Tab-separated table of C-alpha atoms in Angstrom:
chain	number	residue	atom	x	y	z
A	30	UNK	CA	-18.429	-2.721	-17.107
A	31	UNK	CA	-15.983	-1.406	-19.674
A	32	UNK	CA	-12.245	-2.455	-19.715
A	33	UNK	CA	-8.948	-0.787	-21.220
A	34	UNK	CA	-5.587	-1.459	-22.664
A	35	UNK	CA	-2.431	-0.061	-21.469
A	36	UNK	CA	-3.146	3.732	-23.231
A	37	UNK	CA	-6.899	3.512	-23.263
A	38	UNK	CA	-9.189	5.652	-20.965
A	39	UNK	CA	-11.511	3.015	-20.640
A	40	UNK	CA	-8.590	0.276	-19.276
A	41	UNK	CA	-9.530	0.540	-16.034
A	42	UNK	CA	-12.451	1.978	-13.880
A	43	UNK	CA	-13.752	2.771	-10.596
A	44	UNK	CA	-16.381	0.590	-9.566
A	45	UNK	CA	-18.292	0.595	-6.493
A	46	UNK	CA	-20.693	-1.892	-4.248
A	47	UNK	CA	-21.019	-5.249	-3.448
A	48	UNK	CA	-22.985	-5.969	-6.746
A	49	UNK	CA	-20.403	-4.667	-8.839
A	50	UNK	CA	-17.980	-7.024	-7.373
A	51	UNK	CA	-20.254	-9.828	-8.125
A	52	UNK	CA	-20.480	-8.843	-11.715
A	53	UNK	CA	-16.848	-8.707	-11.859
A	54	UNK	CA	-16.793	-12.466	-10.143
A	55	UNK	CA	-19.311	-13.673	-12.661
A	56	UNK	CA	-17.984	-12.242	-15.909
A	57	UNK	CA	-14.286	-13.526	-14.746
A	58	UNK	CA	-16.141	-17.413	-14.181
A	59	UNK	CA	-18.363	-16.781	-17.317
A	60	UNK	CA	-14.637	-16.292	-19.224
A	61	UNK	CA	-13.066	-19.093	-18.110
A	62	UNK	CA	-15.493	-21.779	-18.760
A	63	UNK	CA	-15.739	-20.414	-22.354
A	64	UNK	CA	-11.987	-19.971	-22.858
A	65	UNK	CA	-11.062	-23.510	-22.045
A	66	UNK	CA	-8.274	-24.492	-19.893
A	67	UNK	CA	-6.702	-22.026	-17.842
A	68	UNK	CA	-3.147	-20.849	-18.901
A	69	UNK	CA	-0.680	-21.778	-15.869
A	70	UNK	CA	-0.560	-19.153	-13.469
A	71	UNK	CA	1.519	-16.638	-12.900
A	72	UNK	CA	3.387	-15.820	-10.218
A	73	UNK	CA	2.969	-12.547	-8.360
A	74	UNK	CA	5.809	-10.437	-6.247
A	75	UNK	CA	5.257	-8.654	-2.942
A	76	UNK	CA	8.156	-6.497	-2.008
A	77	UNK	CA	7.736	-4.756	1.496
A	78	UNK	CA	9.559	-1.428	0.182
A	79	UNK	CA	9.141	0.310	3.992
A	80	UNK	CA	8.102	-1.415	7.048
A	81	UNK	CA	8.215	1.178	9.402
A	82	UNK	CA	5.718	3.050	10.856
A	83	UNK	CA	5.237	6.776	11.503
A	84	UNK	CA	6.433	10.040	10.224
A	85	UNK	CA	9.834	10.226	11.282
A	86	UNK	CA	12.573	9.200	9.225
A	87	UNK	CA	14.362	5.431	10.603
A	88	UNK	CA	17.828	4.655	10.955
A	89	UNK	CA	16.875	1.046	10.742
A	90	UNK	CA	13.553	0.977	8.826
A	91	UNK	CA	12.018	3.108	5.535
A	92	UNK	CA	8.809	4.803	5.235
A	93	UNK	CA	5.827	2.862	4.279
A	94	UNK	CA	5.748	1.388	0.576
A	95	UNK	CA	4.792	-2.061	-0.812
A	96	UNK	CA	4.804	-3.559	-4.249
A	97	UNK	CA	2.588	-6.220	-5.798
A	98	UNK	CA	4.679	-7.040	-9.068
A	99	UNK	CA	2.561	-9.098	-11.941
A	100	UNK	CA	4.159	-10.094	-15.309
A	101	UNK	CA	6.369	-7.113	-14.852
A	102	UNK	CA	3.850	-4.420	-13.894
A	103	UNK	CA	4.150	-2.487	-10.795
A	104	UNK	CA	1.275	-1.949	-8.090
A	105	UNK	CA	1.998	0.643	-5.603
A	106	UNK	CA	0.570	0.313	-2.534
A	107	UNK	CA	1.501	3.962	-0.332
A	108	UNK	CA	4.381	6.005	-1.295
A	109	UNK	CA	6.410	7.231	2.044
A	110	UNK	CA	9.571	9.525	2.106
A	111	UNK	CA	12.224	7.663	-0.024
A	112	UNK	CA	9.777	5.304	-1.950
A	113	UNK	CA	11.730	5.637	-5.329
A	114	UNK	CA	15.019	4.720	-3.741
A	115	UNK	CA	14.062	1.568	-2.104
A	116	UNK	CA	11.852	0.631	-5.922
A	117	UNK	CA	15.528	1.063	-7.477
A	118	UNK	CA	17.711	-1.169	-4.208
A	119	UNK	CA	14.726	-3.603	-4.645
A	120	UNK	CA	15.826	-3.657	-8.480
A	121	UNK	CA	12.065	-2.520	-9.578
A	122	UNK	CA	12.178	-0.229	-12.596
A	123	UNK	CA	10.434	2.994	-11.574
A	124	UNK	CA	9.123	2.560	-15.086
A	125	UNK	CA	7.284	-0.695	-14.551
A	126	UNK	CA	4.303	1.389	-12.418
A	127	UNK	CA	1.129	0.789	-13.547
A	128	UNK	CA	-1.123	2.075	-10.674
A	129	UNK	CA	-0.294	3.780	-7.538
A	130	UNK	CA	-2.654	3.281	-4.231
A	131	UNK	CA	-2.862	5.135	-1.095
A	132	UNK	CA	-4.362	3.954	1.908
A	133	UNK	CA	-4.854	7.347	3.715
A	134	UNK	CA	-3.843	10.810	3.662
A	135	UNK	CA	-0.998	10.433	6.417
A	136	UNK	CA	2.518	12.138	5.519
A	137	UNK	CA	4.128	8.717	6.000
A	138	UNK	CA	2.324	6.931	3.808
A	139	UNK	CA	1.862	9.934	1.003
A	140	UNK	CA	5.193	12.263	0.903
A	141	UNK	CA	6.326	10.815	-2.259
A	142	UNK	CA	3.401	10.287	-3.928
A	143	UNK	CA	4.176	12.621	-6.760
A	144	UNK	CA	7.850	11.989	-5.933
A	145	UNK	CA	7.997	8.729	-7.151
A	146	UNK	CA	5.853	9.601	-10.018
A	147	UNK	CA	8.530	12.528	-10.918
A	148	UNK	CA	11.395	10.694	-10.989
A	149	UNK	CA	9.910	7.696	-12.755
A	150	UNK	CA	9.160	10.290	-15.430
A	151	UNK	CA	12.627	11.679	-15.344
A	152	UNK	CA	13.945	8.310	-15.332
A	153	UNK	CA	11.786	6.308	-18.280
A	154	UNK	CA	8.166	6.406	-17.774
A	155	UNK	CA	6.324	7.359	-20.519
A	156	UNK	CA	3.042	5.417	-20.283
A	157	UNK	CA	0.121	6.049	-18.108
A	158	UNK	CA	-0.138	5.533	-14.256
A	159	UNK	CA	-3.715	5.653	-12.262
A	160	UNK	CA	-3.541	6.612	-8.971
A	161	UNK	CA	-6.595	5.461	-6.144
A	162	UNK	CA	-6.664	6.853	-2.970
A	163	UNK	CA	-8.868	9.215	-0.313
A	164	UNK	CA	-9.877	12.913	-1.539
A	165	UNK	CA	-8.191	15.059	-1.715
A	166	UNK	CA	-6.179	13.183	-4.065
A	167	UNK	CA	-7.273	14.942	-7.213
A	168	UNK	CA	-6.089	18.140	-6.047
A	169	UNK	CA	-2.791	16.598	-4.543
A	170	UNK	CA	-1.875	15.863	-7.828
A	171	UNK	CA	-2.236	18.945	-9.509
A	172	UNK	CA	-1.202	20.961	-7.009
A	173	UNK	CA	2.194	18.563	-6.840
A	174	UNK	CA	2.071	19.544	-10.862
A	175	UNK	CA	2.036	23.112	-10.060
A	176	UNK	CA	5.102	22.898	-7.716
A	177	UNK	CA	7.451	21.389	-10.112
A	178	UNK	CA	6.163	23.037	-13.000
A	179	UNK	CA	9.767	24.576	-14.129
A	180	UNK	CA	11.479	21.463	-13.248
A	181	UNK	CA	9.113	19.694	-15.885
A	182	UNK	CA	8.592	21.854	-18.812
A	183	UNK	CA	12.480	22.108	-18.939
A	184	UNK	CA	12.739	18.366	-19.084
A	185	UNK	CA	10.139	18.448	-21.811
A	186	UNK	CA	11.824	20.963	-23.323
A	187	UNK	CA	15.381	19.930	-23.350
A	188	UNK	CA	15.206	15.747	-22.637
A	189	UNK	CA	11.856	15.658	-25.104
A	190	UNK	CA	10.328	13.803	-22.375
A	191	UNK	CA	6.230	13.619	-22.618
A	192	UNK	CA	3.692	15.672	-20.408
A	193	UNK	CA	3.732	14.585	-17.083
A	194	UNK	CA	0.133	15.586	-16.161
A	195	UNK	CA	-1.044	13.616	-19.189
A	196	UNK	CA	0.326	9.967	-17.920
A	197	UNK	CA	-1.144	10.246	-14.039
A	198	UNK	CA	-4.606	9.980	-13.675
A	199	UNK	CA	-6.301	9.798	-10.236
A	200	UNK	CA	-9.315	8.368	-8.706
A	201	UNK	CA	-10.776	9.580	-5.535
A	202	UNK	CA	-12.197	6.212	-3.373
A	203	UNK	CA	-14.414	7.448	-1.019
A	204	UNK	CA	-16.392	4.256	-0.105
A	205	UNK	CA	-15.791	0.244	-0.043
A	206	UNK	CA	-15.955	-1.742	-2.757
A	207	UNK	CA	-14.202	-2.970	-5.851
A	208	UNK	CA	-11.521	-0.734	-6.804
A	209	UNK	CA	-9.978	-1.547	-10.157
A	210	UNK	CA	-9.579	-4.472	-12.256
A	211	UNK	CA	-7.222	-5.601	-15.485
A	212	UNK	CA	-6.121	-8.517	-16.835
A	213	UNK	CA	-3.662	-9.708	-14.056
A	214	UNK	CA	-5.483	-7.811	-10.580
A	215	UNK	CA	-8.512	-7.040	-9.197
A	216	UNK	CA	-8.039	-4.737	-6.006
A	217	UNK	CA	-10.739	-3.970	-3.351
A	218	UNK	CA	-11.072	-2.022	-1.125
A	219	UNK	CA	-12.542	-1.680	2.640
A	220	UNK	CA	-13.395	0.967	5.113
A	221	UNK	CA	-10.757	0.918	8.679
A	222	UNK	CA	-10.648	2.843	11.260
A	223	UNK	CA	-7.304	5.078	11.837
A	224	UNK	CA	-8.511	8.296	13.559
A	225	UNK	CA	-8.767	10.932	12.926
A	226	UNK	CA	-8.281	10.580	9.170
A	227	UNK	CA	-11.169	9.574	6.911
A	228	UNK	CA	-11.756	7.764	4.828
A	229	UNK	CA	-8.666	5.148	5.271
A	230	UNK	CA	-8.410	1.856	3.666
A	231	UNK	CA	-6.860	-1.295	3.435
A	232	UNK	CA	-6.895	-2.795	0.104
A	233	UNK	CA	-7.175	-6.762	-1.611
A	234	UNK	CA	-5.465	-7.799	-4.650
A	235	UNK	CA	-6.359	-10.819	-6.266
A	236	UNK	CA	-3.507	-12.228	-7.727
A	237	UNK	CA	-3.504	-15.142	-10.993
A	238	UNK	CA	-1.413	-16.802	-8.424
A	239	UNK	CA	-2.549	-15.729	-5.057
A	240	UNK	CA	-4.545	-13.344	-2.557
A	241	UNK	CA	-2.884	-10.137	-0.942
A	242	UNK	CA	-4.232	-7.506	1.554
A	243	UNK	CA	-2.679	-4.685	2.679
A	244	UNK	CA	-4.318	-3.351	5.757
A	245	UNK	CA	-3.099	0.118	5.740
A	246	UNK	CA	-3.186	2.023	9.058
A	247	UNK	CA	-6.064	1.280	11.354
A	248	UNK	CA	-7.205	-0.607	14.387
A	249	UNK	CA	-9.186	-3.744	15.202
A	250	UNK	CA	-10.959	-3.797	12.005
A	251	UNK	CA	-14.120	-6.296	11.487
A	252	UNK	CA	-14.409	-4.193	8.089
A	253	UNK	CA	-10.636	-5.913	7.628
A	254	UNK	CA	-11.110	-9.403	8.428
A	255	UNK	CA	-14.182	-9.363	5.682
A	256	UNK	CA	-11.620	-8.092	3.146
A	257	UNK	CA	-9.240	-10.186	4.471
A	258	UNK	CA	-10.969	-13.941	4.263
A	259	UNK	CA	-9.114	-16.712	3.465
A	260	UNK	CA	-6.274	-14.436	1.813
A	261	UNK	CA	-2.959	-16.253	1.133
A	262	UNK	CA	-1.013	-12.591	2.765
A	263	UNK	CA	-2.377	-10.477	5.166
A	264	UNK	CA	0.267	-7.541	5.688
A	265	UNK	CA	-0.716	-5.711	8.730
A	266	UNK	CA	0.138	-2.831	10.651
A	267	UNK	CA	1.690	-3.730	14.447
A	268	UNK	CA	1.749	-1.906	17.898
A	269	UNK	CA	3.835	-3.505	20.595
A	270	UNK	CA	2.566	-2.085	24.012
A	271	UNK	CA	4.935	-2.799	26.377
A	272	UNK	CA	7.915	-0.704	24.625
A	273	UNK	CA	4.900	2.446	23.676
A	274	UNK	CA	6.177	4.436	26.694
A	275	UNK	CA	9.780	4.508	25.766
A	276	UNK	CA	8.924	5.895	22.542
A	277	UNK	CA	6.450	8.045	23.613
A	278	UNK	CA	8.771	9.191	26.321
A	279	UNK	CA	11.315	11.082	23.104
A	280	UNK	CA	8.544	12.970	21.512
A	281	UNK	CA	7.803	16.125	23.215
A	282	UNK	CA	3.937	15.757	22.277
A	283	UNK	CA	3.767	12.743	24.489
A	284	UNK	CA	-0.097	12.726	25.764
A	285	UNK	CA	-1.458	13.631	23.035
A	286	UNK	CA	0.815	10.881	20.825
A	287	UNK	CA	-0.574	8.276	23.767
A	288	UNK	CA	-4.030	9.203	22.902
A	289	UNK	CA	-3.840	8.706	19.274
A	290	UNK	CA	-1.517	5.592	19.095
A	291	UNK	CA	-3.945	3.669	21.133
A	292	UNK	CA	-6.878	4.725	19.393
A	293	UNK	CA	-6.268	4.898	16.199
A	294	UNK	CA	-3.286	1.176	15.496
A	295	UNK	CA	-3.708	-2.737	16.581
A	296	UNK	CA	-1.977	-4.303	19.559
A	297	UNK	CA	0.527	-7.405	18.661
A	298	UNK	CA	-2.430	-9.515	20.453
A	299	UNK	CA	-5.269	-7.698	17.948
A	300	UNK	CA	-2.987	-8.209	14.664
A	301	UNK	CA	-3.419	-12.081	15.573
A	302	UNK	CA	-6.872	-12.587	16.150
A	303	UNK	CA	-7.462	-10.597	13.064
A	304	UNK	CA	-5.079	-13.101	11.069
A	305	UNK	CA	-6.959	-15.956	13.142
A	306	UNK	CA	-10.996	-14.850	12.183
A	307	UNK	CA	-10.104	-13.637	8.816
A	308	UNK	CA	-8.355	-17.461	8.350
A	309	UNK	CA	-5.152	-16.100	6.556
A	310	UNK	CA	-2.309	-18.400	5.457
A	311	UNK	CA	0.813	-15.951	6.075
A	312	UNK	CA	0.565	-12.994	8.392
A	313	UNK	CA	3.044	-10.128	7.861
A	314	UNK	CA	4.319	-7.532	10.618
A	315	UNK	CA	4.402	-4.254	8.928
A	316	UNK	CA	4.377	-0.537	10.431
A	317	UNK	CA	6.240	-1.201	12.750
A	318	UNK	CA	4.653	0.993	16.115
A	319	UNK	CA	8.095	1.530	18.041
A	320	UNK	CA	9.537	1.098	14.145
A	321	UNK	CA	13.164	2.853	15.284
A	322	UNK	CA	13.572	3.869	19.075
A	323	UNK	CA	13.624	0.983	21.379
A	324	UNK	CA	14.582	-1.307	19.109
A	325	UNK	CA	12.511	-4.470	19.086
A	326	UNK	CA	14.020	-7.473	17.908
A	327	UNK	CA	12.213	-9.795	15.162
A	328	UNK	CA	12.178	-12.856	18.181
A	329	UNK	CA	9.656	-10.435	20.544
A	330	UNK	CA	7.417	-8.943	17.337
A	331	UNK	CA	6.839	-13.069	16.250
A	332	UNK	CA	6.386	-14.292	20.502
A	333	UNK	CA	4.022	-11.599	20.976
A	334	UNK	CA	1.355	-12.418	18.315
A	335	UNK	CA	2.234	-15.912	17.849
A	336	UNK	CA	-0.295	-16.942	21.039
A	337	UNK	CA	-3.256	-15.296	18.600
A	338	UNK	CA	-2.480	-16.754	15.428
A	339	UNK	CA	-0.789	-20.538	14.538
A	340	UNK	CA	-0.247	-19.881	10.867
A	341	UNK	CA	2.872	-18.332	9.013
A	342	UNK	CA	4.472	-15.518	10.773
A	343	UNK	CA	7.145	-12.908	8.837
A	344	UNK	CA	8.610	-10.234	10.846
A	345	UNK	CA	9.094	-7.792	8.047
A	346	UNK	CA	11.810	-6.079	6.991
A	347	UNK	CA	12.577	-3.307	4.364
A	348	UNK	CA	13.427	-4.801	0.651
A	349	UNK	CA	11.986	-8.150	1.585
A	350	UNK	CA	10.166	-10.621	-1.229
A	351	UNK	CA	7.669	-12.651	-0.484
């Protein structure tokens, strides 16, 4: 396995299986016993960016972002509408991205994914960013090039800015496995189910301080609560049942809505037992499924799942650190 620094093609890499990860686990032991004592760790940042969950802009809630911040360096996990707003209220410095990941090719959780990437270039990025995420995210990217073409070559031209298709780089994930890996994360990645799009992940990144999943959007997942083991922050999607039918009742595609709510998120009750086999230490409600209209308060989100899981329970909300 080959590794990279900040402006080297060879930084970071895809990698792929369950032997890969191994080698990954054994080079990272084989380092420490030879480098001595460890230094004392550092401490990681999650920032829930948007907690709510479908397509259709909140009055109460933003699209679906979060940020895993290491010694400064931004990890992206999904990129809804307004993602590079909420980086700049949570006082991140569209800058600081280092990697951007997307869980699945759903308009809530991709909109801005070139957004955020323009307007951290037209703010002060100027060093690479790799992106992960399901095909067809190679051709999401140029084609997101293509369309603000003029807007770029005249900042080039007139701000002196660099090229903008020479600091993003993407990866196309197609399978399960280990993801990426640098000097502060490794991130893996597992197969869930969110029908009908495919492939969808959640993803694990393992922290110097700690252990964070994201489960993306998807339904009871086994695939999840492997990824998931013993993780010090299990983020995870929620659908409350017994409100569905008032939201369902304002959208003029109701049955067909029903259909793929049910099949395709994880009950309040499902989110728990997840949390419970996967033995995490903090749970947190994310994707919020009604995530506007009724409003739910935080009181019914934490009695609902609380019977399916005794640990730590945060009812998230938009801008929050944990």
């Amino acid at each position: 396995m080959t590794t990279k620094d900040d402006r080297s093609p060879t930084r970071r890499m895809i990698l792929g299986g369950t032997a890969a990860l191994a080698a990954i686990l054994s080079v990272k032991g084989a380092a420490s016993q030879s480098a001595g004592p460890a230094p004392a760790a550092r401490r990681s940042r999650l920032v829930l960016l948007g907690t709510a969950g479908g397509p259709t802009p909140k009055p109460n809630r933003a699209a679906p972002a979060q940020a895993i911040v290491v010694d400064g360096h931004t990890y992206l996990v999904d990129a809804g509408n307004g993602t590079g707003r909420q980086m700049v209220l949570a006082k991140l410095k569209l800058g600081s991205l280092d990697s951007v990941f997307l869980t699945h090719q759903h308009s809530d959780h991709n909109a801005d994914y070139g957004n955020v990437l323009l307007l951290a270039w037209a703010t002060d990025l100027a060093h690479r960013v790799d992106t992960y995420g399901p095909p067809p995210l190679a051709r999401m990217t140029r084609q997101f090039l293509d369309l603000n073409e003029y807007d770029i070559k005249t900042r080039m031209a007139d701000e002196g800015r660099p090229a903008l298709a020479d600091l993003i780089v993407p990866h196309e994930i197609t399978g399960p496995g280990p993801v990426m890996r640098d000097e502060r994360v490794t991130v893996t990645a597992a197969l869930v189910q969110h029908p009908p799009v495919e492939p969808a992940f959640a993803y694990r990144f393992d922290c110097p301080d700690r252990s964070i999943v994201i489960s993306g959007d998807t339904r009871f997942s086994p695939n999840l609560i492997a990824l998931a083991k013993g993780a010090d922050i299990l983020v995870h999607e929620v659908m409350y049942l017994p409100e569905l039918e008032k939201l369902i009742a304002t959208e003029p595609n109701a049955t067909t809505l029903r259909e793929h709510l049910i099949a395709s998120h994880t009950t309040t009750a499902e989110v728990g037992r997840v949390a419970t086999e996967a033995g995490v230490r903090t749970l947190v409600l994310s994707h919020f499924v009604p995530g506007g209209y009724p409003f739910i308060t935080d009181e019914v989100w934490r009695d609902a799942v609380r019977p399916h899981f005794k640990g730590e329970i945060v009812v998230g909300r938009d801008l929050m650190e944990l």
